[in-house]
Coordinates of C-alpha atoms in Angstrom, one line a residue:
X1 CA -2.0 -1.5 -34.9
X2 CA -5.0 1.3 -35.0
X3 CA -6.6 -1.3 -36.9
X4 CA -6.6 -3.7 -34.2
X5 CA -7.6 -1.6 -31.1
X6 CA -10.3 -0.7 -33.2
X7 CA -11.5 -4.4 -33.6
X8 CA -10.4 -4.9 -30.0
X9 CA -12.6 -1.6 -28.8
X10 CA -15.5 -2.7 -31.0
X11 CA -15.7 -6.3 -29.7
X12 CA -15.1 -5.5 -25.9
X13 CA -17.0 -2.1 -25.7
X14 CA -17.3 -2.1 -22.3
X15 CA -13.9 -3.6 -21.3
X16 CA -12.7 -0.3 -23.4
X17 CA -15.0 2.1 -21.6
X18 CA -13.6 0.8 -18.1
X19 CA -9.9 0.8 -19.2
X20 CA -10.4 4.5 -21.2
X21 CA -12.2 5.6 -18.0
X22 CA -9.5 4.0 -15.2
X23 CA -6.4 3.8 -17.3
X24 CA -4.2 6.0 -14.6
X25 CA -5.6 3.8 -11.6
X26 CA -4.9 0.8 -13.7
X27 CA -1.4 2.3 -14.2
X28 CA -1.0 2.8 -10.8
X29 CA -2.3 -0.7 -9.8
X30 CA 0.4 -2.8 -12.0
X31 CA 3.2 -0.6 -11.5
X32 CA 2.4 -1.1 -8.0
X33 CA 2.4 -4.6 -8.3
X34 CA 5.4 -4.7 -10.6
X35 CA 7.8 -3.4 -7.6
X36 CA 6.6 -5.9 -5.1
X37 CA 7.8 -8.6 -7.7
X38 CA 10.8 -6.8 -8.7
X39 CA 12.2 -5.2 -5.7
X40 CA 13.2 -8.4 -3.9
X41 CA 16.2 -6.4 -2.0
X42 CA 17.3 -3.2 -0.7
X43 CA 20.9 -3.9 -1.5
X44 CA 20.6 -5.0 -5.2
X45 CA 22.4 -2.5 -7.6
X46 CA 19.8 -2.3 -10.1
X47 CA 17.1 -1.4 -7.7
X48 CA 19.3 1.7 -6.7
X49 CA 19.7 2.4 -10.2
X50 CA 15.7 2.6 -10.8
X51 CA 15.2 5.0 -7.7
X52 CA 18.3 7.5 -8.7
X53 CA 16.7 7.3 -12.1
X54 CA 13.2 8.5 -10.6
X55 CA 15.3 10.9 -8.4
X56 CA 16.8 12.5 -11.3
X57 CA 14.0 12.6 -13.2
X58 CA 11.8 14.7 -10.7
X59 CA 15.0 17.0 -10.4
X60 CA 14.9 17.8 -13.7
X61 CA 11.7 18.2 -14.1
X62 CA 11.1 20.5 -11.2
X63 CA 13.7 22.7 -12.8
X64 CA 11.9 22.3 -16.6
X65 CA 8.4 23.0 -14.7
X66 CA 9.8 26.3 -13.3
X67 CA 12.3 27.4 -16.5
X68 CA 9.1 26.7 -19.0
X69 CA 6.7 29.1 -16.1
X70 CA 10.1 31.6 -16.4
X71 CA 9.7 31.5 -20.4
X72 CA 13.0 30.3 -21.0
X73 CA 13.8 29.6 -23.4
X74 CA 10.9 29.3 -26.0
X75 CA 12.0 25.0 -26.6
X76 CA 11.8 24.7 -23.1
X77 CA 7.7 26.2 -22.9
X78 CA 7.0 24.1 -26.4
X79 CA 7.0 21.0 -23.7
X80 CA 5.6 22.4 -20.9
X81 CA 2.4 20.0 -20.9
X82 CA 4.8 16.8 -20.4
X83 CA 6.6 18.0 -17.9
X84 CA 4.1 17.5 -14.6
X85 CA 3.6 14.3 -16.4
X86 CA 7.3 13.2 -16.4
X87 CA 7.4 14.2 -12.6
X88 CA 4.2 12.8 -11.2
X89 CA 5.4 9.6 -13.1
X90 CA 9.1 9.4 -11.4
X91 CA 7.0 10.1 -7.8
X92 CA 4.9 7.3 -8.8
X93 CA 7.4 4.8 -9.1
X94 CA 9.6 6.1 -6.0
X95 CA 6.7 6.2 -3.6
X96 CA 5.7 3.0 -4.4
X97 CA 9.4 1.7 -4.4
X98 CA 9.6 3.1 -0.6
X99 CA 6.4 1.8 0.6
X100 CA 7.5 -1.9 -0.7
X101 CA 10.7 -1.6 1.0
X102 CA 9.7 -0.4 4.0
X103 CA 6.5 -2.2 4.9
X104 CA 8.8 -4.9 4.4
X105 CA 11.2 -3.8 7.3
X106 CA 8.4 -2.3 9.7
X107 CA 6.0 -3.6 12.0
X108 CA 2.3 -2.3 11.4
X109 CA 1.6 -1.4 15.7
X110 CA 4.6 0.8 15.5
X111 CA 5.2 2.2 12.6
X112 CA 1.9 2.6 10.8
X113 CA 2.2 6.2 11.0
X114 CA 5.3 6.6 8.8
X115 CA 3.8 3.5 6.1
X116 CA 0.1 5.9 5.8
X117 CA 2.5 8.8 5.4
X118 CA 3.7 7.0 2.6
X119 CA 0.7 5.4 1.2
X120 CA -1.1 9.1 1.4
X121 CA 1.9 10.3 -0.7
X122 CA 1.7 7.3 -3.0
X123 CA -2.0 7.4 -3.6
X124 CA -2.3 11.2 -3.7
X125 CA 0.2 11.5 -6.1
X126 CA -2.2 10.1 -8.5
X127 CA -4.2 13.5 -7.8
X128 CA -1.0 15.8 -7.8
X129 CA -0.4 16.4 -11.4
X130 CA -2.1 19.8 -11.6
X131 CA -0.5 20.9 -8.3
X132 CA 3.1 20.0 -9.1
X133 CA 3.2 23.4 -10.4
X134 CA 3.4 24.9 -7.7
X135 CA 7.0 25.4 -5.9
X136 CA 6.4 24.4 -2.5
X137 CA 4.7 20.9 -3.3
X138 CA 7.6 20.1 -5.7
X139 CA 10.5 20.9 -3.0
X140 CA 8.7 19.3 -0.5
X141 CA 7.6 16.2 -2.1
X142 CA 10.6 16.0 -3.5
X143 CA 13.0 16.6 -0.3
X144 CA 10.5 13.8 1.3
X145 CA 11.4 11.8 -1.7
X146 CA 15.4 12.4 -0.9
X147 CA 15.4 11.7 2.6
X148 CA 13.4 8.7 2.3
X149 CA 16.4 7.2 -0.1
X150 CA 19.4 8.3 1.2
X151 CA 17.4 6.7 4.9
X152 CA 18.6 3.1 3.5
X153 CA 20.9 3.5 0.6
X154 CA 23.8 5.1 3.2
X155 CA 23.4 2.2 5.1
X156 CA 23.7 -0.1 2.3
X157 CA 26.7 1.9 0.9
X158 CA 28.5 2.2 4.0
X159 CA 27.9 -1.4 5.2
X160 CA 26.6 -0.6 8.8
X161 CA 23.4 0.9 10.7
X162 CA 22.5 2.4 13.6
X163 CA 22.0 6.3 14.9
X164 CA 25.7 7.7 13.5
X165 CA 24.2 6.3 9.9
X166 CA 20.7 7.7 10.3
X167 CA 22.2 11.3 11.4
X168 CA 24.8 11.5 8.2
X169 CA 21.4 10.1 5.5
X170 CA 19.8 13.2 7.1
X171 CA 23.2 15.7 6.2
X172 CA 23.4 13.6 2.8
X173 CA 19.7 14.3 2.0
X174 CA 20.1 18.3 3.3
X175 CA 23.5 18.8 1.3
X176 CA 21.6 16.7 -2.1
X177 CA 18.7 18.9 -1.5
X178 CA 21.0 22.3 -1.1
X179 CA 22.8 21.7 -4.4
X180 CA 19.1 20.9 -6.1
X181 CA 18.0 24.2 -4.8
X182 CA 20.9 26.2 -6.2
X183 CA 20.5 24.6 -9.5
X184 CA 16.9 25.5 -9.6
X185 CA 17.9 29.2 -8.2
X186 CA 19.9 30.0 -11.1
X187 CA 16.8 29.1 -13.4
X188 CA 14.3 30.6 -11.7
X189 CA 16.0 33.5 -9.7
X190 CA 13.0 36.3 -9.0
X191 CA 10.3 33.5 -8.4
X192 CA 12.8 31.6 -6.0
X193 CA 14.1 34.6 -4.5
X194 CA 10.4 35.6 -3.0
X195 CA 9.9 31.7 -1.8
X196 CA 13.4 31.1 -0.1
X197 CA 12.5 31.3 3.2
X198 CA 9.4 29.3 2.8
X199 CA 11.3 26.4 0.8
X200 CA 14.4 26.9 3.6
X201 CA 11.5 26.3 6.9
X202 CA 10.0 23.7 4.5
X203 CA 12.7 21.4 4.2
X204 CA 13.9 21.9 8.0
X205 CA 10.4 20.7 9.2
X206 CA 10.6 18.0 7.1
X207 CA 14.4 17.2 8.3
X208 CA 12.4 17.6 11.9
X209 CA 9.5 15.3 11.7
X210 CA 11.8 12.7 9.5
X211 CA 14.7 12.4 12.5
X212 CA 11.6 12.8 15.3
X213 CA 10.1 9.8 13.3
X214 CA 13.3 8.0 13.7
X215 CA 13.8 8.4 17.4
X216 CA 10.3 7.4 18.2
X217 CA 10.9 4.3 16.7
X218 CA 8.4 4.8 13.7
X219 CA 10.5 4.8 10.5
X220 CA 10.9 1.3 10.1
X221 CA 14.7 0.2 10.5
X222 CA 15.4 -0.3 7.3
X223 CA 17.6 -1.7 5.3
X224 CA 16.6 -4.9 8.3
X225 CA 13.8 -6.3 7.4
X226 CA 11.9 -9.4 9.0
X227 CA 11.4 -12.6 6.9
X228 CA 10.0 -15.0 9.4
X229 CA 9.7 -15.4 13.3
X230 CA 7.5 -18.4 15.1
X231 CA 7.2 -20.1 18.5
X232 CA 8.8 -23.6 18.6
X233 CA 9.2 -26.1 21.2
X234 CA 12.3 -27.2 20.3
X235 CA 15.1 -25.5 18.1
X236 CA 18.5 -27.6 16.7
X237 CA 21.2 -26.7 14.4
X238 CA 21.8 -29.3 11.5
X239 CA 24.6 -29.7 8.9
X240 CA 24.8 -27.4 6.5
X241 CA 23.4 -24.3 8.4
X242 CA 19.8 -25.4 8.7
X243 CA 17.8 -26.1 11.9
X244 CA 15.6 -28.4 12.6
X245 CA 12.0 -27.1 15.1
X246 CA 9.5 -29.0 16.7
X247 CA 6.2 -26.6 16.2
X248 CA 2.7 -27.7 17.4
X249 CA 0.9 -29.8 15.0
X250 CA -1.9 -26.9 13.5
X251 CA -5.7 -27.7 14.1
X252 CA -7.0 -26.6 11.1
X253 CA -5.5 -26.6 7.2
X254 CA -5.6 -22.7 7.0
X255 CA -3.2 -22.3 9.9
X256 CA -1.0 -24.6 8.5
X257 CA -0.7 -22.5 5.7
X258 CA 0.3 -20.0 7.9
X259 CA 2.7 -22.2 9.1
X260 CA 2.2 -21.2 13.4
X261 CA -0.9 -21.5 15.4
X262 CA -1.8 -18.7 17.7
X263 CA -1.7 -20.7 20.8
X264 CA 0.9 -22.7 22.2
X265 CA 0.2 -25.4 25.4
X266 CA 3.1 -25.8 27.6
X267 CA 3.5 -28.3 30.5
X268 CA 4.0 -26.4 34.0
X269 CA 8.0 -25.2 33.7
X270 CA 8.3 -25.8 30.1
X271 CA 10.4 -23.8 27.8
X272 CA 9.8 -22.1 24.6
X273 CA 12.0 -20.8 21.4
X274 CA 11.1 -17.4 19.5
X275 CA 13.0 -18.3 16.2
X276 CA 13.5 -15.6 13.7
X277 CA 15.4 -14.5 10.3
X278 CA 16.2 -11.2 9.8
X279 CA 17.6 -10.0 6.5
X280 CA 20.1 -7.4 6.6
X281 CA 22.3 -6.3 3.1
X282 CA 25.7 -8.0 2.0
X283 CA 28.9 -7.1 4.9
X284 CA 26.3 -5.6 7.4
X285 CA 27.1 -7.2 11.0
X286 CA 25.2 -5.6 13.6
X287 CA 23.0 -6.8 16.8
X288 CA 19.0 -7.5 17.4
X289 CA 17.3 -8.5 20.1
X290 CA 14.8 -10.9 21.1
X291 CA 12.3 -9.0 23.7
X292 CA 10.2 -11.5 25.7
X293 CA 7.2 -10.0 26.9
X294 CA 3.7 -10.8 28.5
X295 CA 0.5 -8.9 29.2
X296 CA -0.1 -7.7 32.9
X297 CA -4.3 -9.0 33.3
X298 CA -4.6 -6.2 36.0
X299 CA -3.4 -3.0 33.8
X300 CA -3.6 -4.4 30.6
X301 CA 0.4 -3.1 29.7
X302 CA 3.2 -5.4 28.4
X303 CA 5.9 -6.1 30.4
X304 CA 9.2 -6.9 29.2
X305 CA 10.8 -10.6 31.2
X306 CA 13.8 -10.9 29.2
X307 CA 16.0 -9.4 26.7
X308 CA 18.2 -11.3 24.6
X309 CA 20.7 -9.9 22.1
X310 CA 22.5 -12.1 19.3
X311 CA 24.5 -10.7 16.3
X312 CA 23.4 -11.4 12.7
X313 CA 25.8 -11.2 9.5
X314 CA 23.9 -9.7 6.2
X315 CA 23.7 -11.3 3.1
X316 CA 21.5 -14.3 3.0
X317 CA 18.4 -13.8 0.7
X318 CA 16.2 -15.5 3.2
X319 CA 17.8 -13.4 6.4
X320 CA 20.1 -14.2 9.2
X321 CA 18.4 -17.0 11.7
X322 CA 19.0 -16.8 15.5
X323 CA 16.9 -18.1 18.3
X324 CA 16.5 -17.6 22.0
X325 CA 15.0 -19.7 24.7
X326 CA 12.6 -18.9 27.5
X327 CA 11.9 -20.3 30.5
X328 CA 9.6 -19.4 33.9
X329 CA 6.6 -19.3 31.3
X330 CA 3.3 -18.8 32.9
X331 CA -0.1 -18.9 31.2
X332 CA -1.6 -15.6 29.6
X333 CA -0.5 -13.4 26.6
X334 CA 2.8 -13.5 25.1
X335 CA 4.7 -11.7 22.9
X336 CA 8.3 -12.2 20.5
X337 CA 9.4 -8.6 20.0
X338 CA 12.4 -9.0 17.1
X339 CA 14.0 -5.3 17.6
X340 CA 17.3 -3.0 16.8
X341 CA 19.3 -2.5 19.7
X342 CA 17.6 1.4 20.0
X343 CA 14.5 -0.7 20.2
X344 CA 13.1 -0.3 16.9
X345 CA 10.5 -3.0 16.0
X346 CA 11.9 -5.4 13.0
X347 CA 8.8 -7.6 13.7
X348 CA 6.7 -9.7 16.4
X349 CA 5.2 -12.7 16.7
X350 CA 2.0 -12.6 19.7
X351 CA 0.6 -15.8 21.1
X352 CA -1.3 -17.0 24.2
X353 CA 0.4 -19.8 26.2
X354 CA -2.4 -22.3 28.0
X355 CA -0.8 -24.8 30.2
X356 CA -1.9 -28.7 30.1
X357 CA -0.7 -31.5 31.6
X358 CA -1.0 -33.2 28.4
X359 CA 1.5 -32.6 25.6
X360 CA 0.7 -31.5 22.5
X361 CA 1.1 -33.1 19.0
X362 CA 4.1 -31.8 17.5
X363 CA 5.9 -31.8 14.0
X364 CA 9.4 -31.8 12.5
X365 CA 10.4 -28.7 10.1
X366 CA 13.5 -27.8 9.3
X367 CA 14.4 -24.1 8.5

């Protein structure tokens, strides 16, 4: 095998330059890549399995980290070097496991705060390594780590969502995060001892700014997560659970890839259908709502004209479908809010309506 690297690294010097010299960022990139492909959805057993894997992993780790600093025992210290590794490796792959997940579920206008949050932690992590010896950075990452989890998989576990859920992942993630920081007080008792306030105000800020996240509407309400939502002018149910749309025929080849033009042209008093799927996990029934809303030209603020709520069943891989129908349109900016019933954004779909008194070309899909 040396053999051959050799051959390799003498025939492609400067492919092995650039890999020697960017091998972690390389890392990074395909494992990156690897859990978009591979973590298709939040309620699949073996994606849990992963993330309590990584979980455990930093756990132990933290507690190795601050036993080998302790000097205890001496075959704890002999493997000191691999243990930052071990836990900058298990963040790796649960930061970028979150940060699939839930820019899946949120929408980018309202909760881009909470995805930079975790793209900071995902690409700084790659930096970390020499700092995760340090007690308050390991608890804290790592608390951020738990609460992100436990977020979507007591949802998921307890077959329903809403603000009762959310509040009980936060006392999950407190009472994990307790019994982690006994553990690691009985290794590390002096050390600990002089840091237990700091770690204690450290995690309850963190509890804080997670559940102040989550009634601002900026975690995204995951395990829901959007998979499609258009304008149509026409919507019908078909045999077999399918429907049937009329959509504008596109103007150009690229926005028929993207299946929905921008613009829709509506005859005075015409109606129009926001039609959306929304994935939820197996035995979750809850309520969304379809927010209709347009763009005031004087003060430039969106104003909601109609609210319509419709119950979806989880389950189907490519989400629950509902639709809702609009009349009274007028021309000017529109906008398809797809939200939870707190008014958490699931996803939105923005268009301009122009009004003609010729109708448009139109084309058949079905959904």
């Amino acid at each position: 095998m040396k053999n051959h690297f050799a051959a390799l690294t003498t025939r492609f010097p400067r492919c092995a330059r650039f890999v020697s010299a960017h091998y972690s960022t390389l890392a990074f990139l395909a494992g990156f890549v690897w859990d978009n492909l591979t973590l298709t959805r939040v309620d699949l057993w073996l994606n849990h399995i992963g993330l309590l894997f990584y979980l455990v992993v930093v756990a132990v780790g933290i507690i190795l980290i601050n036993a080998s600093r302790a000097s205890q025992p001496a075959y704890l210290t002999r493997w000191a070097f691999w243990y930052p590794l071990a836990v900058q490796f298990a963040f790796g792959g649960l930061f970028s496991g979150y940060f699939v997940f839930y820019s899946r579920s949120g929408s980018l206008p309202a909760s881009w705060p909470f995805l930079f949050f975790l793209a900071a932690l995902l690409v700084g992590n790659e930096f970390l390594r020499e700092r995760y010896h340090r007690l308050l950075l390991q608890v804290g990452v790592f608390y951020i780590a738990l609460f992100s989890y436990a977020i979507f998989a007591v949802p998921v576990v307890l077959r329903s969502v809403g603000t009762g859920v959310f509040l009980l992942s936060g006392l999950v993630s407190l009472g994990l995060a307790a019994l982690f920081l006994a553990l690691l007080a009985l290794v590390v008792t002096e050390r600990f001892r002089v840091l237990v306030r700091r770690v204690a105000l450290l995690v309850i800020a963190i509890y804080a700014l997670f559940n102040a996240f989550y009634f601002l509407n900026i975690i995204p309400p995951l395990p829901l997560s959007l998979k499609d939502v258009g304008m149509y002018h026409s919507v019908e149910r078909i045999g077999g659970g399918g429907y049937r749309v009329l959509a504008e025929a596109p103007r150009s080849a690229w926005l028929e890839w993207l299946r929905h033009d921008r613009t829709v042209h509506l005859s005075p008093g015409g109606t129009l259908y926001c039609f959306s799927s929304v994935f939820a996990p197996t035995a979750i029934t809850t309520r969304i709502y379809h927010s209709w809303e347009y763009k005031d030209a004087g003060t430039g603020d969106w104003v909601q004209a109609t609210r319509v709520p419709f119950p979806i069943t989880g389950g189907r891989d490519g989400g629950y479908r509902g639709f809702s129908l609009k009349g009274a349109l007028f021309p000017g900016r529109w906008r398809c809010d797809v939200e939870t019933e707190r008014g958490a954004l699931i996803g939105r779909r923005t268009f301009r309506i122009v009004e003609t008194d010729v109708p448009p070309a139109l084309v058949e899909r079905e959904l």
